[in-house]
PDB file of C-alpha atoms in Angstrom:
ATOM      1  CA  MET T  11       0.000   0.000   0.000  1.00 49.00           C
ATOM      2  CA  SER T  12       1.388   3.390  -0.983  1.00 50.00           C
ATOM      3  CA  ARG T  13       0.689   6.715   0.655  1.00 54.00           C
ATOM      4  CA  VAL T  14       0.476  10.062  -1.102  1.00 50.00           C
ATOM      5  CA  GLN T  15       2.795  12.486   0.624  1.00 54.00           C
ATOM      6  CA  GLU T  16       2.446  16.247   0.297  1.00 52.00           C
ATOM      7  CA  ASP T  17       5.590  17.928  -0.930  1.00 84.00           C
ATOM      8  CA  PHE T  18       4.474  21.583  -0.979  1.00 88.00           C
ATOM      9  CA  SER T  19       1.503  23.930  -1.474  1.00 92.00           C
ATOM     10  CA  THR T  20       1.307  27.363  -3.061  1.00 92.00           C
ATOM     11  CA  TYR T  21      -1.403  29.971  -3.577  1.00 93.00           C
ATOM     12  CA  GLU T  22      -1.953  31.039  -7.176  1.00 91.00           C
ATOM     13  CA  THR T  23      -4.211  33.845  -8.376  1.00 89.00           C
ATOM     14  CA  TRP T  24      -5.521  33.419 -11.916  1.00 90.00           C
ATOM     15  CA  PRO T  25      -7.119  36.326 -13.832  1.00 91.00           C
ATOM     16  CA  PHE T  26      -9.944  35.543 -16.277  1.00 92.00           C
ATOM     17  CA  GLU T  27     -11.971  37.380 -18.920  1.00 92.00           C
ATOM     18  CA  CYS T  28     -15.346  36.328 -20.317  1.00 95.00           C
ATOM     19  CA  LEU T  29     -15.316  36.475 -24.107  1.00 95.00           C
ATOM     20  CA  ARG T  30     -19.062  37.228 -24.198  1.00 96.00           C
ATOM     21  CA  CYS T  31     -19.713  39.953 -21.594  1.00 95.00           C
ATOM     22  CA  LEU T  32     -16.015  40.955 -21.136  1.00 92.00           C
ATOM     23  CA  LEU T  33     -16.169  40.648 -17.342  1.00 94.00           C
ATOM     24  CA  VAL T  34     -12.658  40.479 -15.855  1.00 91.00           C
ATOM     25  CA  TRP T  35     -12.151  38.745 -12.493  1.00 91.00           C
ATOM     26  CA  GLU T  36      -9.599  36.758 -10.488  1.00 90.00           C
ATOM     27  CA  GLU T  37      -9.810  33.424  -8.670  1.00 91.00           C
ATOM     28  CA  GLU T  38      -7.386  32.290  -5.963  1.00 92.00           C
ATOM     29  CA  TYR T  39      -6.383  28.625  -5.780  1.00 93.00           C
ATOM     30  CA  LEU T  40      -4.408  26.582  -3.292  1.00 95.00           C
ATOM     31  CA  VAL T  41      -2.292  24.232  -5.399  1.00 94.00           C
ATOM     32  CA  ARG T  42      -0.933  21.106  -3.718  1.00 93.00           C
ATOM     33  CA  ARG T  43       1.907  19.346  -5.496  1.00 92.00           C
ATOM     34  CA  MET T  44       2.601  15.850  -4.246  1.00 90.00           C
ATOM     35  CA  SER T  45       4.344  12.627  -5.086  1.00 88.00           C
ATOM     36  CA  ASP T  46       2.443   9.356  -4.878  1.00 84.00           C
ATOM     37  CA  GLY T  47       5.487   7.458  -3.652  1.00 83.00           C
ATOM     38  CA  HIS T  48       5.959   5.721  -7.027  1.00 87.00           C
ATOM     39  CA  GLY T  49       7.606   8.617  -8.850  1.00 85.00           C
ATOM     40  CA  ASN T  50       4.350  10.108 -10.165  1.00 89.00           C
ATOM     41  CA  ASP T  51       3.522  13.768  -9.586  1.00 90.00           C
ATOM     42  CA  VAL T  52       0.046  14.649  -8.363  1.00 91.00           C
ATOM     43  CA  VAL T  53      -1.378  18.181  -8.478  1.00 93.00           C
ATOM     44  CA  VAL T  54      -4.581  19.026  -6.605  1.00 93.00           C
ATOM     45  CA  TRP T  55      -6.304  22.382  -7.203  1.00 94.00           C
ATOM     46  CA  THR T  56      -8.618  23.682  -4.452  1.00 95.00           C
ATOM     47  CA  ARG T  57     -10.702  26.821  -3.952  1.00 92.00           C
ATOM     48  CA  GLU T  58     -11.977  27.607  -0.470  1.00 91.00           C
ATOM     49  CA  GLY T  59     -11.018  24.079   0.632  1.00 90.00           C
ATOM     50  CA  THR T  60     -12.959  22.312  -2.150  1.00 94.00           C
ATOM     51  CA  PRO T  61     -11.144  20.350  -4.883  1.00 94.00           C
ATOM     52  CA  VAL T  62     -11.814  21.912  -8.312  1.00 94.00           C
ATOM     53  CA  GLN T  63     -10.715  21.533 -11.914  1.00 92.00           C
ATOM     54  CA  PRO T  64      -7.562  23.440 -12.936  1.00 93.00           C
ATOM     55  CA  PRO T  65      -8.249  27.028 -14.061  1.00 89.00           C
ATOM     56  CA  TRP T  66      -7.828  26.182 -17.756  1.00 87.00           C
ATOM     57  CA  SER T  67     -10.488  23.457 -17.585  1.00 89.00           C
ATOM     58  CA  GLY T  68     -14.209  24.123 -17.359  1.00 85.00           C
ATOM     59  CA  MET T  69     -14.259  27.716 -16.089  1.00 90.00           C
ATOM     60  CA  SER T  70     -17.440  29.680 -16.791  1.00 93.00           C
ATOM     61  CA  CYS T  71     -18.279  33.351 -16.291  1.00 95.00           C
ATOM     62  CA  PRO T  72     -19.855  34.134 -12.900  1.00 94.00           C
ATOM     63  CA  ALA T  73     -21.908  36.935 -14.513  1.00 95.00           C
ATOM     64  CA  CYS T  74     -23.409  35.429 -17.669  1.00 95.00           C
ATOM     65  CA  GLY T  75     -22.521  31.714 -17.366  1.00 95.00           C
ATOM     66  CA  CYS T  76     -20.671  31.624 -20.688  1.00 95.00           C
ATOM     67  CA  GLY T  77     -18.045  28.904 -21.004  1.00 93.00           C
ATOM     68  CA  SER T  78     -15.883  30.956 -23.381  1.00 94.00           C
ATOM     69  CA  VAL T  79     -13.367  32.256 -20.885  1.00 94.00           C
ATOM     70  CA  THR T  80      -9.712  33.145 -21.340  1.00 92.00           C
ATOM     71  CA  THR T  81      -6.932  33.439 -18.774  1.00 89.00           C
ATOM     72  CA  PHE T  82      -4.065  35.872 -18.404  1.00 77.00           C
ATOM     73  CA  PRO T  83      -0.561  35.256 -17.055  1.00 71.00           C
ATOM     74  CA  THR T  84      -0.332  35.372 -13.254  1.00 67.00           C
ATOM     75  CA  GLY T  85       0.046  38.995 -12.100  1.00 65.00           C
ATOM     76  CA  TYR T  86      -1.222  40.401 -15.405  1.00 66.00           C
ATOM     77  CA  LEU T  87      -4.093  42.426 -13.939  1.00 65.00           C
ATOM     78  CA  GLY T  88      -1.839  44.062 -11.363  1.00 63.00           C
ATOM     79  CA  HIS T  89       0.227  45.521 -14.199  1.00 56.00           C
ATOM     80  CA  GLN T  90      -2.564  46.142 -16.719  1.00 56.00           C
ATOM     81  CA  ALA T  91      -4.964  48.823 -15.503  1.00 52.00           C
ATOM     82  CA  GLU T  92      -6.436  48.965 -19.034  1.00 51.00           C
ATOM     83  CA  ALA T  93      -7.732  45.396 -18.723  1.00 46.00           C
ATOM     84  CA  VAL T  94      -9.573  46.299 -15.544  1.00 48.00           C
ATOM     85  CA  ARG T  95     -11.049  49.447 -17.157  1.00 48.00           C
ATOM     86  CA  ARG T  96     -12.349  47.329 -20.052  1.00 50.00           C
ATOM     87  CA  SER T  97     -14.382  45.121 -17.738  1.00 46.00           C
ATOM     88  CA  ARG T  98     -18.104  45.624 -17.910  1.00 45.00           C
ATOM     89  CA  PRO T  99     -20.774  45.307 -15.224  1.00 46.00           C
ATOM     90  CA  ALA T 100     -21.727  41.776 -14.226  1.00 45.00           C
ATOM     91  CA  VAL T 101     -25.406  42.487 -14.938  1.00 43.00           C
ATOM     92  CA  PRO T 102     -26.241  41.784 -18.604  1.00 42.00           C
ATOM     93  CA  VAL T 103     -27.771  44.732 -20.431  1.00 39.00           C
ATOM     94  CA  PRO T 104     -30.898  43.796 -22.440  1.00 40.00           C
ATOM     95  CA  PHE T 105     -30.766  44.416 -26.172  1.00 38.00           C
ATOM     96  CA  THR T 106     -33.117  47.152 -27.396  1.00 41.00           C
ATOM     97  CA  ARG T 107     -33.603  48.347 -30.935  1.00 44.00           C
ATOM     98  CA  ALA T 108     -33.085  51.993 -31.782  1.00 44.00           C
ATOM     99  CA  PRO T 109     -36.266  53.794 -32.876  1.00 50.00           C
ATOM    100  CA  ALA T 110     -36.823  53.813 -36.620  1.00 50.00           C
ATOM    101  CA  ALA T 111     -35.749  56.940 -38.445  1.00 50.00           C
ATOM    102  CA  PRO T 112     -38.652  59.107 -39.643  1.00 54.00           C
ATOM    103  CA  ALA T 113     -39.575  58.809 -43.319  1.00 52.00           C
ATOM    104  CA  PRO T 114     -38.131  61.570 -45.465  1.00 53.00           C
ATOM    105  CA  THR T 115     -40.583  64.347 -46.345  1.00 54.00           C
ATOM    106  CA  THR T 116     -40.683  66.483 -49.426  1.00 55.00           C
ATOM    107  CA  ALA T 117     -41.153  70.140 -48.747  1.00 55.00           C
ATOM    108  CA  LEU T 118     -43.171  72.075 -51.303  1.00 59.00           C
ATOM    109  CA  PRO T 119     -41.813  75.443 -52.373  1.00 60.00           C
ATOM    110  CA  ALA T 120     -43.596  78.385 -50.827  1.00 61.00           C
ATOM    111  CA  GLU T 121     -45.724  80.401 -53.200  1.00 62.00           C
ATOM    112  CA  ALA T 122     -44.923  84.088 -53.537  1.00 55.00           C
TER     113      ALA T 122
END
């Protein structure tokens, strides 16, 4: 019987952007890197004590639920104020059509 032994743990903060609503947010993970005692590396990702998929697998937007999400390099948002300014509110804005333009009118010349 083999035992998995913990080698070390680190906290990693991953920035994300939704490709639909352009929301930008960060998630913090505790990453445990271990050896199973047989030479195999094991990595366990957790958020708030719960095991989760790695950040590049299965993330969806907390605002609109879209699964089209991209990540940035660690520390990117701290150095990129523009990315934070581009983020939009988490509440989706309903689509409304602009009012139709009035039909053109033909003015008759004034009689003298």
